[in-house]
XYZ file of C-alpha atoms in Angstrom:
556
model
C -35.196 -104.959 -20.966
C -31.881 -105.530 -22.982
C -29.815 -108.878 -21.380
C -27.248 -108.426 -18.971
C -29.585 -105.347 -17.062
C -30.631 -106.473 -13.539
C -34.519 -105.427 -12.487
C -34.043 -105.360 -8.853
C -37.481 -103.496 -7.517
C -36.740 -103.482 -4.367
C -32.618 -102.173 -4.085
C -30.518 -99.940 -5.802
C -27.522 -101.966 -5.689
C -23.905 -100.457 -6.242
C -22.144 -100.666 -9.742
C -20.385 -104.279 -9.633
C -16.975 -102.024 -10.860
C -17.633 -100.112 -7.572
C -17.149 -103.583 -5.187
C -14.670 -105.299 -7.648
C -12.694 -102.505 -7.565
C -10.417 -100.022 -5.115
C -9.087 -96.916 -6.928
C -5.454 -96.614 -7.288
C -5.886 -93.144 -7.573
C -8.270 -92.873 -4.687
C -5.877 -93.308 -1.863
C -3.522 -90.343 -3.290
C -6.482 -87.960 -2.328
C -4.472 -85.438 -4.698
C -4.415 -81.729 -3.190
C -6.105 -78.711 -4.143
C -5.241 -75.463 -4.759
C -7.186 -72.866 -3.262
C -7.827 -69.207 -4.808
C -7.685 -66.338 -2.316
C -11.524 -66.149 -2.974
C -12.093 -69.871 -2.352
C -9.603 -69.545 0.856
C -11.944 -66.573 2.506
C -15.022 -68.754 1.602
C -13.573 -71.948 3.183
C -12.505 -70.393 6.337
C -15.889 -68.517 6.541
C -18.028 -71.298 6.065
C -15.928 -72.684 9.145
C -16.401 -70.373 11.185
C -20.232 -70.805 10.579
C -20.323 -73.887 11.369
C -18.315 -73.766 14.416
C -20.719 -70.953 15.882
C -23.902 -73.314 15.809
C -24.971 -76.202 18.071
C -24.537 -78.827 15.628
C -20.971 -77.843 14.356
C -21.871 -79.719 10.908
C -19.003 -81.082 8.361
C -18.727 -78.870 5.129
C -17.526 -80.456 1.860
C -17.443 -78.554 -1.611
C -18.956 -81.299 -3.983
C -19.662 -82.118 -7.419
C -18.463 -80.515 -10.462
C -16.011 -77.834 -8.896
C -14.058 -80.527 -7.181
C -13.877 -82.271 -10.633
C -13.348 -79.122 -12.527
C -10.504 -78.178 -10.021
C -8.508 -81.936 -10.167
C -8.998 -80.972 -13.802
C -7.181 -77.880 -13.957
C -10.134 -75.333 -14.674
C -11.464 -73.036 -12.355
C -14.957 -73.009 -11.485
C -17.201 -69.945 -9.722
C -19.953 -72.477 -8.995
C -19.502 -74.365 -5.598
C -22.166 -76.708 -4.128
C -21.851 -76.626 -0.606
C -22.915 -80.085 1.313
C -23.825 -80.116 5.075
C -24.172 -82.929 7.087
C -26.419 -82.412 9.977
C -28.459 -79.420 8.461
C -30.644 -78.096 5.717
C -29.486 -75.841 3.134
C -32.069 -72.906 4.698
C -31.034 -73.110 8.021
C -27.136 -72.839 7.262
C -27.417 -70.233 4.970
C -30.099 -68.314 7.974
C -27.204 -69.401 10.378
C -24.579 -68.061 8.348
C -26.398 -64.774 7.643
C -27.023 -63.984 11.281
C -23.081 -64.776 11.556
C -21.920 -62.140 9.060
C -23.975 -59.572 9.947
C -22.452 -59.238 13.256
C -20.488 -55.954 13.475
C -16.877 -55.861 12.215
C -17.462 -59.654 11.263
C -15.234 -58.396 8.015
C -12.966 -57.096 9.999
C -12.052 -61.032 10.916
C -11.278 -61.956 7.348
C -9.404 -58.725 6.756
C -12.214 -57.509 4.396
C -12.821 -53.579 5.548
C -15.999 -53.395 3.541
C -18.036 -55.502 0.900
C -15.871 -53.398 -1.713
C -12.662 -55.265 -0.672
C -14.552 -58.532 -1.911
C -15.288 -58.314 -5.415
C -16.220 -54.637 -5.892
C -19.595 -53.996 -6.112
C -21.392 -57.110 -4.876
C -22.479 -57.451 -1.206
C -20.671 -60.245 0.552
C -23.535 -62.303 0.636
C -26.359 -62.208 -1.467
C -30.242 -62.906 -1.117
C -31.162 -66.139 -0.477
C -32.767 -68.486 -2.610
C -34.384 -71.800 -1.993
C -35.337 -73.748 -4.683
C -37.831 -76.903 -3.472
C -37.863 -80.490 -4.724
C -39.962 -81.208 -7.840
C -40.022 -85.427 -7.914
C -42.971 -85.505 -10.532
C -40.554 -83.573 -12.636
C -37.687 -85.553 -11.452
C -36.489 -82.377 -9.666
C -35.611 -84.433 -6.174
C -32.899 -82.341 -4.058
C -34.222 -79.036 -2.098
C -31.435 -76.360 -2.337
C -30.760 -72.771 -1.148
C -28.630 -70.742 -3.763
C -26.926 -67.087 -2.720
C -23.950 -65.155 -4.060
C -21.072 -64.623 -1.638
C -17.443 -63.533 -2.615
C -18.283 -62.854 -6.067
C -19.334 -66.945 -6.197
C -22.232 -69.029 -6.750
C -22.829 -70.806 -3.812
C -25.847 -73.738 -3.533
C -26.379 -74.981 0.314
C -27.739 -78.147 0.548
C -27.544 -81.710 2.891
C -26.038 -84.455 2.379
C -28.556 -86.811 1.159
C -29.677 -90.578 1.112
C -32.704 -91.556 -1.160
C -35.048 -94.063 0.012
C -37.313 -96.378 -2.217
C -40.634 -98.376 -2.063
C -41.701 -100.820 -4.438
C -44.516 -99.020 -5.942
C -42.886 -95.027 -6.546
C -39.627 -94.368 -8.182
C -39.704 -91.080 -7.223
C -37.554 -90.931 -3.506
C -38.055 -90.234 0.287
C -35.130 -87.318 0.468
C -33.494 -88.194 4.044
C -30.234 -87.196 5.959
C -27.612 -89.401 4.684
C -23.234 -90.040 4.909
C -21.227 -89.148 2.630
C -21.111 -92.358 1.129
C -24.933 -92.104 1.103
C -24.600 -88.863 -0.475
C -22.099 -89.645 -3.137
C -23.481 -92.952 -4.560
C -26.884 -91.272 -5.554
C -24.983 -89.166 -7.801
C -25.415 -89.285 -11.469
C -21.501 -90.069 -12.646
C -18.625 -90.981 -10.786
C -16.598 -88.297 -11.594
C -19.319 -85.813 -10.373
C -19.349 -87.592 -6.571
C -15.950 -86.305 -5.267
C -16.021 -84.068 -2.257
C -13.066 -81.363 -0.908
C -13.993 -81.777 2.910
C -13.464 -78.173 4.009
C -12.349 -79.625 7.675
C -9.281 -81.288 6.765
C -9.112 -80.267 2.804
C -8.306 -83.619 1.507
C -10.251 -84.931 -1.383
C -12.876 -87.759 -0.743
C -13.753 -90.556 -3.294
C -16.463 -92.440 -1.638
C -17.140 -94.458 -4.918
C -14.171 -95.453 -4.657
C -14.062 -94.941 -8.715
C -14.290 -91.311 -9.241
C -10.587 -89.896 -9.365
C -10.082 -93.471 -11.662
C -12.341 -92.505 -14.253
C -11.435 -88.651 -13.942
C -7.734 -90.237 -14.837
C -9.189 -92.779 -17.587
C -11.780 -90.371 -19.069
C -14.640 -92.781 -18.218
C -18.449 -91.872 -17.674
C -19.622 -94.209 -15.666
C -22.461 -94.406 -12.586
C -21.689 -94.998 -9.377
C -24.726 -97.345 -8.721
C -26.233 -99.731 -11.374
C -26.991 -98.039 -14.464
C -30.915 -98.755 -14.805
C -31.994 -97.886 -11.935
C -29.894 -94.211 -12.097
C -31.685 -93.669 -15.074
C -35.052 -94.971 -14.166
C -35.086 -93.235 -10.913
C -33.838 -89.911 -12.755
C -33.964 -90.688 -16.557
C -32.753 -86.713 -17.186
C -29.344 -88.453 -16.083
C -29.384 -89.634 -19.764
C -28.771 -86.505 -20.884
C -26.460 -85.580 -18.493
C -24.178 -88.352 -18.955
C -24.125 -87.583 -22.592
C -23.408 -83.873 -22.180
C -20.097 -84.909 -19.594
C -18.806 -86.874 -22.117
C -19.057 -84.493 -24.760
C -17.481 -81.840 -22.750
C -14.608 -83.747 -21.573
C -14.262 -86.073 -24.430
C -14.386 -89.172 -21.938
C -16.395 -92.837 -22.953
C -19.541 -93.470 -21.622
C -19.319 -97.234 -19.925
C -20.676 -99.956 -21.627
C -22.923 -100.931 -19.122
C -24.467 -97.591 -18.879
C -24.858 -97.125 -22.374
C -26.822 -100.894 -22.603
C -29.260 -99.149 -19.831
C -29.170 -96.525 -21.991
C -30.574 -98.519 -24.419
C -33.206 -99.758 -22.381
C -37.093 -98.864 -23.755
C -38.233 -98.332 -20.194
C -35.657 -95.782 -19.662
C -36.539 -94.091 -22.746
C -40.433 -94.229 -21.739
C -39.724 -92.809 -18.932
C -37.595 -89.508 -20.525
C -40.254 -88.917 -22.759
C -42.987 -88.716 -19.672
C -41.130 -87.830 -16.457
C -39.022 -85.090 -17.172
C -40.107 -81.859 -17.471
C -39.420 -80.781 -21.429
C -38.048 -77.458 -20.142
C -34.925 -79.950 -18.407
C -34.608 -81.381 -21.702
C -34.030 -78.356 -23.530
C -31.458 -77.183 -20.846
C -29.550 -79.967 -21.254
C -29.480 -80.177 -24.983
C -28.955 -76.744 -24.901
C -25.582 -77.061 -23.036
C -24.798 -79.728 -25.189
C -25.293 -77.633 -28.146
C -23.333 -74.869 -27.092
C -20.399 -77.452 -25.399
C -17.022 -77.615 -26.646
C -18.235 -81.095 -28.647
C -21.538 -80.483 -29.812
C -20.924 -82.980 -32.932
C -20.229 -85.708 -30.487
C -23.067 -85.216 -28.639
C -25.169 -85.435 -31.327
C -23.123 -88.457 -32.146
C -24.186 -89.961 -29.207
C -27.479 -89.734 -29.452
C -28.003 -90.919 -32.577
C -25.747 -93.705 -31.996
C -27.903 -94.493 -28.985
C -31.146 -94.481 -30.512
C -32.607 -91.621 -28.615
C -33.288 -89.243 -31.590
C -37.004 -89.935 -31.116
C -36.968 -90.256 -27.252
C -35.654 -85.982 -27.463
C -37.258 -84.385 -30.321
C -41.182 -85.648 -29.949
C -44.343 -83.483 -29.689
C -45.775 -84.988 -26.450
C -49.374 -84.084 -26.732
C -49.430 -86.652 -28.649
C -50.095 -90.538 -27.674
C -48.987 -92.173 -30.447
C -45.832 -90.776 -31.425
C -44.757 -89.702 -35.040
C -41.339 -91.444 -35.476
C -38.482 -89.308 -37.563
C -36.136 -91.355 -39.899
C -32.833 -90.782 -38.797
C -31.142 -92.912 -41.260
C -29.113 -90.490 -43.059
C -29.128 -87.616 -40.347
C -25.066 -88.154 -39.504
C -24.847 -86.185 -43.107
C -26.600 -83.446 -42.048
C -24.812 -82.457 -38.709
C -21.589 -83.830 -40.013
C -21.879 -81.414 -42.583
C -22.367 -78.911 -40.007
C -19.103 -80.576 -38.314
C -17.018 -80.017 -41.571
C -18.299 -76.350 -41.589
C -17.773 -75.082 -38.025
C -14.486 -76.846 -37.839
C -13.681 -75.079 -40.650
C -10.794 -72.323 -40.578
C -12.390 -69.534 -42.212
C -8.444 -67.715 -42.267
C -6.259 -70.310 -43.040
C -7.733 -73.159 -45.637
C -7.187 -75.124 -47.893
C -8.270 -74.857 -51.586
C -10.531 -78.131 -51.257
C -12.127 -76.462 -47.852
C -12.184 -72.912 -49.565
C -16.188 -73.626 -50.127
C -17.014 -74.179 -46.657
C -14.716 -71.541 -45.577
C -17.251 -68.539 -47.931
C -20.134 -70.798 -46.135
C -18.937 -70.113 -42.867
C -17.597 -66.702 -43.421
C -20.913 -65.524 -44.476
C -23.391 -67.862 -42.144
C -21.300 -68.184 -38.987
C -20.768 -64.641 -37.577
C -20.305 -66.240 -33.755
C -21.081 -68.266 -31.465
C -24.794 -67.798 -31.490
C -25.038 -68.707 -34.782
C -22.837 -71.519 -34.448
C -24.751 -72.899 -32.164
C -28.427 -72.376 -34.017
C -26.497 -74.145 -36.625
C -26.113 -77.150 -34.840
C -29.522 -76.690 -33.213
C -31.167 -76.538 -36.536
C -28.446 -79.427 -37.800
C -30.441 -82.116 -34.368
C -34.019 -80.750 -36.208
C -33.203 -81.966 -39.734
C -35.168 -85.037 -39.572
C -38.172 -82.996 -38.345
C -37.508 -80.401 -40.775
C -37.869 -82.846 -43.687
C -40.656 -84.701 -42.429
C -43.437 -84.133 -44.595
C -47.294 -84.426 -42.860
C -50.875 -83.925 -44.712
C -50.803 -80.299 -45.353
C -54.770 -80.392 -46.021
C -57.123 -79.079 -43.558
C -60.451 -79.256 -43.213
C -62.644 -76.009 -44.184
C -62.430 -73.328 -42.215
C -59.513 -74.777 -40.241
C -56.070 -73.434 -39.832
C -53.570 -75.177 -42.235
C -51.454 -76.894 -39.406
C -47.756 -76.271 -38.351
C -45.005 -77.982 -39.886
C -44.393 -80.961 -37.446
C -40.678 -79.435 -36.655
C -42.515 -76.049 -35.485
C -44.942 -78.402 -32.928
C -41.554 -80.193 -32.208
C -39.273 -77.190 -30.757
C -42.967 -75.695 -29.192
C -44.406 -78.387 -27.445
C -41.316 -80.903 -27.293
C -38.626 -78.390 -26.670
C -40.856 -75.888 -25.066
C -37.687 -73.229 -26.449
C -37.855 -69.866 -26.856
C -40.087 -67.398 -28.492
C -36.092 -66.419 -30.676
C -35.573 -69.927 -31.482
C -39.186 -71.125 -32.798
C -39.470 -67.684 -35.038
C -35.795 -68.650 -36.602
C -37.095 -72.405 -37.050
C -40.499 -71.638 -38.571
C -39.110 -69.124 -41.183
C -36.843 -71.328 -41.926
C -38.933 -74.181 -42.803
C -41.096 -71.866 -44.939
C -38.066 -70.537 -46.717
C -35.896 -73.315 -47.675
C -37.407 -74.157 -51.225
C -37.244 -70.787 -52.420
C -33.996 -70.570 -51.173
C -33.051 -73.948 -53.163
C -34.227 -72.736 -56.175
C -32.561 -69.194 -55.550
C -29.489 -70.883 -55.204
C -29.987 -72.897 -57.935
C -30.211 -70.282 -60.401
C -27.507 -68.469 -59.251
C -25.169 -71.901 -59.857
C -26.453 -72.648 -63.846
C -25.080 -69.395 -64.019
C -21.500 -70.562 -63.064
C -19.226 -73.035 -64.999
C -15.927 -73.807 -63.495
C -16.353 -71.201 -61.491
C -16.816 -68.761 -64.344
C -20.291 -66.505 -64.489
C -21.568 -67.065 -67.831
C -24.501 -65.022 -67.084
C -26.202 -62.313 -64.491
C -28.751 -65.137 -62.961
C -31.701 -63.447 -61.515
C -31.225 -59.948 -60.957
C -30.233 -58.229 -58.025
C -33.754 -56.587 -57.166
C -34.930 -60.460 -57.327
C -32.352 -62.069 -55.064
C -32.613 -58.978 -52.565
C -36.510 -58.565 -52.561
C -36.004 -62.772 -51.502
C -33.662 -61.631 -48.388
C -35.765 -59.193 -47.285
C -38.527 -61.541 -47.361
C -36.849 -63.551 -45.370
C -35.724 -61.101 -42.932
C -33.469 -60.781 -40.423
C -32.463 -64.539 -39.647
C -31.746 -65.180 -43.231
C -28.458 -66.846 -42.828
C -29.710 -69.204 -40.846
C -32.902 -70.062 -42.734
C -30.198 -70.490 -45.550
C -28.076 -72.982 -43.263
C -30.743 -74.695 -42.796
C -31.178 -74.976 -46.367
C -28.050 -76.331 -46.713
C -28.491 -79.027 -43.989
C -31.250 -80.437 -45.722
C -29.738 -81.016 -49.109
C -26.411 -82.347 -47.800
C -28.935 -84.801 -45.980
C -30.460 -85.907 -48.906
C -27.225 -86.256 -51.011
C -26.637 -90.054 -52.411
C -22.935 -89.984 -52.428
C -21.446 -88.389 -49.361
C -18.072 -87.414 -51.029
C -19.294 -85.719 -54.047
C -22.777 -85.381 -53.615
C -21.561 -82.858 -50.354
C -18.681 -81.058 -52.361
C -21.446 -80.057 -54.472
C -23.828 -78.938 -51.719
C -21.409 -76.703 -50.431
C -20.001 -75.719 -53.891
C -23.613 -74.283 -54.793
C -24.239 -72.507 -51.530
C -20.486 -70.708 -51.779
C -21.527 -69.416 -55.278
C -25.175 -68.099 -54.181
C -23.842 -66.221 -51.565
C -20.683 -65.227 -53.073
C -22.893 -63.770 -55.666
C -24.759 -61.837 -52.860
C -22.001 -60.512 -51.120
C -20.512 -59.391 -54.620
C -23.938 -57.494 -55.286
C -23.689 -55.976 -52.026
C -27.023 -57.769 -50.629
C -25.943 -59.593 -47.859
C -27.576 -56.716 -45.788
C -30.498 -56.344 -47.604
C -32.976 -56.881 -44.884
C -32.048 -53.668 -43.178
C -31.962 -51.621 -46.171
C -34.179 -48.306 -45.658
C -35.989 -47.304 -48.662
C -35.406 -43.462 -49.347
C -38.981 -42.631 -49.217
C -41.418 -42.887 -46.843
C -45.268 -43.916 -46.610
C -46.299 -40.103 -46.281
C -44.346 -38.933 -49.240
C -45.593 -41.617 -51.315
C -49.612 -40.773 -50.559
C -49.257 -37.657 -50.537
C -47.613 -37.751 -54.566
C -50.524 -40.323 -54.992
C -53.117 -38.253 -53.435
C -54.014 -41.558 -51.467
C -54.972 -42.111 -47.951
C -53.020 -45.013 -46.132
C -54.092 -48.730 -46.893
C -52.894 -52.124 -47.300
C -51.485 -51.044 -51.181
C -48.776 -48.973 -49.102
C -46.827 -51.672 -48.697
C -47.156 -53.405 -52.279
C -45.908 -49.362 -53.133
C -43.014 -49.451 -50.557
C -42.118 -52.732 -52.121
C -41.987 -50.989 -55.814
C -39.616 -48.207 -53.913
C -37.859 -51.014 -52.345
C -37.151 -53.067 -55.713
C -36.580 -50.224 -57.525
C -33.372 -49.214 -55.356
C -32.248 -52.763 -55.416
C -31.806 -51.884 -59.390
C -30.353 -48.651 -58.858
C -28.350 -49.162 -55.908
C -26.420 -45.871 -57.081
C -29.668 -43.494 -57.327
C -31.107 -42.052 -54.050
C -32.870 -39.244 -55.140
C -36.151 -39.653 -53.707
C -37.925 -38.697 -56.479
C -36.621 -41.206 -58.628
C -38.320 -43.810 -56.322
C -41.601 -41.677 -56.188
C -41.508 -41.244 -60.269
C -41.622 -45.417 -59.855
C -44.407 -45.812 -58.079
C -46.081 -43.181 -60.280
C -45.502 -45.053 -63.467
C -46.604 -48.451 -61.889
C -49.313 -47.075 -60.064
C -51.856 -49.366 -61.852
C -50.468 -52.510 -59.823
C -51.535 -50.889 -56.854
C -55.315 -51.227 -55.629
C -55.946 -47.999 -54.467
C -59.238 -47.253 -53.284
């Protein structure tokens, strides 16, 4: 365990800044302004609670009250309850607006005065506690007003000495508020008397100060929840705050990092980096975790017990180059930028592929990572490690593994591709055709419909391996402008959908052939054959082709 990090097995004690401390900021309890929306769903919430036997307080808490003290609206609102579950007040507050002309109250004539089309209050949900996956809080989610409402109780977490996974009992407040992950994430809006609550004592301070910080000792926030990591990274990405120092020491901390890799679930961990990914500040979240070490804590294939280990020594190339690109204007540029400005224009349609550029930019040191491509005989050459990585590590989508996996089996050709395409520029000059167009688009198609980013990823790569970072990336990008400024001059950058003007019918029945895998090496001849003669589309030009090569086909 790194100095200055206190192993306490016994208590979770609160962050020293917490006791040392009293919030200047705390004691303004700052107001809040309502939406008519938010107004409705205060006062009916209210009214709920008054109409049961246990009249329990209602606080919105979390991340709208932070989002609101930070000027942004938010349509999620956690909901905490202090003397009941999340399942009985949302069965209490069901019975309560299905009482006839209950609308009426709120001056809502129908559902259709709410928000249109959606019912006043939605199904419910309830979502139960997962602790093995450190999943710990039970809550009931439903729609009401148009807004995304989560019920739950307050909560205080009890430990013993031999589980760090906790006892879930009714707690204060306070109790509530100090098991939170980040300071700034454990102020509550107490519905009774609207004033904003800072039981930390620390929260509306480091929402001023832009600090990430947790309101109980670091360690033992991560090691009872290590996906707090993650989280903590993510909120300071997206609000551009510091994490503490102590936090980031725990951070640091191997147990902590043993215990991301094997507590939490690696469907969590792909949420989170997803978010991160598609943040406002994916670069410094990326940052941060390589700055932090945790590069091989993330991205590892956990069926495995020994763990491969990816060198991350000259990664900040690779998704700084994808910084430099993104951040690029694509409009307005410079002549030094103009390179990454065709990069971007042609590889970065939109978001989406912005972010799968910075989700292939966190897999470069897997993508270049090289294992023993023999197999034994009769076996199955195995995956590229990366592939295993985003599988098994990631456990992401069927979308994202097909991108990643063409991508790795594509990037050489596309090197050399690119490569020829350059010797055929000097000073910006073309001093000769480079391969020819039925060559480069016979390539796209090949690589099919995610070919930009199998290209990006290309890219990545070689700015990754580049000795000088100055020069060695102007020419990286240099290269990659002229190969696909030569493709959008030839008209290919659509290749992949192009249609060839025959069909397979036409083409056996001038061949007198029944259907059979040489089809598609004669589709192919069609296909390369209009990529030459981009200006010929009668179809019997094509079928003439196929005709006069017909010996390359195997034709039984």
């Amino acid at each position: 365990m790194d100095v200055g990090i206190e192993q306490d097995t016994k208590r979770r004690k609160l962050n020293p800044e917490t006791t040392r401390r009293t919030s200047t900021l705390g004691a303004m309890l700052r107001s809040i302004e309502l939406t008519p929306l938010e107004s409705i769903l205060q006062r009916v919430l209210l009214d709920v609670s008054a109409s049961t036997d246990k009249k329990p307080e209602l606080r919105f808490a979390g991340g709208w009250v932070r989002d609101k003290l930070r000027g942004e609206q938010s349509s999620d609102i956690d909901v905490a309850i202090s003397s009941m579950t999340g399942l009985e007040f949302a069965h209490q507050m069901k019975d309560y607006l299905n009482q006839p002309g209950i609308l009426s109250k709120y001056k809502l004539a129908s559902d259709e005065d709410v928000i249109g089309k959606s019912s006043i209050l939605g199904s419910i949900n309830k979502i139960g506690a997962n602790p093995e996956k450190s999943k710990h809080l039970e809550t009931v989610t439903t729609k009401m007003l148009g807004l995304d409402i989560d019920l739950v109780n307050l909560r205080k977490e009890t430990y013993t000495d031999d589980s760090r996974n906790p006892q879930m009992e009714f707690g204060s407040p306070e109790e509530d508020a100090l098991r939170r992950d980040a300071t700034v994430n454990a102020l509550f809006y107490n519905l009774q008397t609207s004033a904003i609550e800072d039981f930390t004592t620390l929260g509306l301070h480091d929402l001023e100060h832009k600090i990430i910080r947790t309101p109980l000792q670091p360690y033992w926030t991560f090691k009872d929840d290590p996906l707090r990591v993650l989280r903590l990274i993510r909120f300071a990405s997206r609000f551009g705050y510091e994490i503490d120092q102590k936090a980031e020491q725990a951070i640091g901390d191997d147990s902590i990092k043993a215990g991301l890799r094997a507590k939490v679930s690696r469907e969590r961990i792909w949420k989170e980096l997803g978010k991160m990914l598609q943040g406002p500040d994916p670069y410094r979240a990326l940052c941060l975790i390589d700055r932090l070490g945790l590069y091989n804590t993330i991205f590892i294939n956990p069926e495995q017990s020994d763990f491969d280990i990816a060198n991350t020594d000259t990664w900040k190339r690779s998704y700084g180059g994808a910084h430099d690109l993104i951040e690029c204007d694509s409009g307005t540029y410079t002549e030094a930028d103009k390179p990454q400005a065709i990069v971007k224009g042609v590889l970065v349609r939109g978001a989406e592929e912005a972010y799968l550029t910075w989700l292939l930019a966190a897999l470069v040191p897997w993508a270049r990572f090289r294992s023993d491509p023999s197999s034994a005989p009769g076996k199955k050459v195995p995956l590229p490690v990366v592939v295993t990585i985003v599988r098994e590590g990631l456990k992401a989508d069927n979308k994202v593994l097909r991108i990643v996996q063409g991508a790795v089996a594509n990037t050489s050709e596309i090197s050399a591709l690119k490569e020829a395409v350059a010797q055929g520029q000097v000073e910006g000059r073309k001093m000769n055709m480079g391969p020819p167009r039925d060559v480069l688009g016979m390539a796209v198609r090949r690589w099919g419909r995610d070919w930009r980013l199998h290209v990006m990823l290309a890219l990545l790569l070689e700015i990754g391996n580049v000795q000088d970072t100055a020069v060695g990336r102007k020419r990286v990008f240099d290269g990659f402008a002229a190969f696909l400024s030569h493709l959008r001059d030839l008209h290919l950058l659509d290749a992949h959908a192009l249609k060839p003007i025959v069909d397979g019918k036409q083409i056996g029945n001038a061949l007198a052939a029944k259907d059979g895998p040489w089809l598609k090496s004669a589709l192919d001849i069609v296909m390369a054959w209009q990529l030459r003669h981009p200006d010929h589309t009668r179809p019997g030009d094509a079928i003439a082709e196929v005709l006069r090569r017909k010996h390359e086909l195997d034709i039984r």
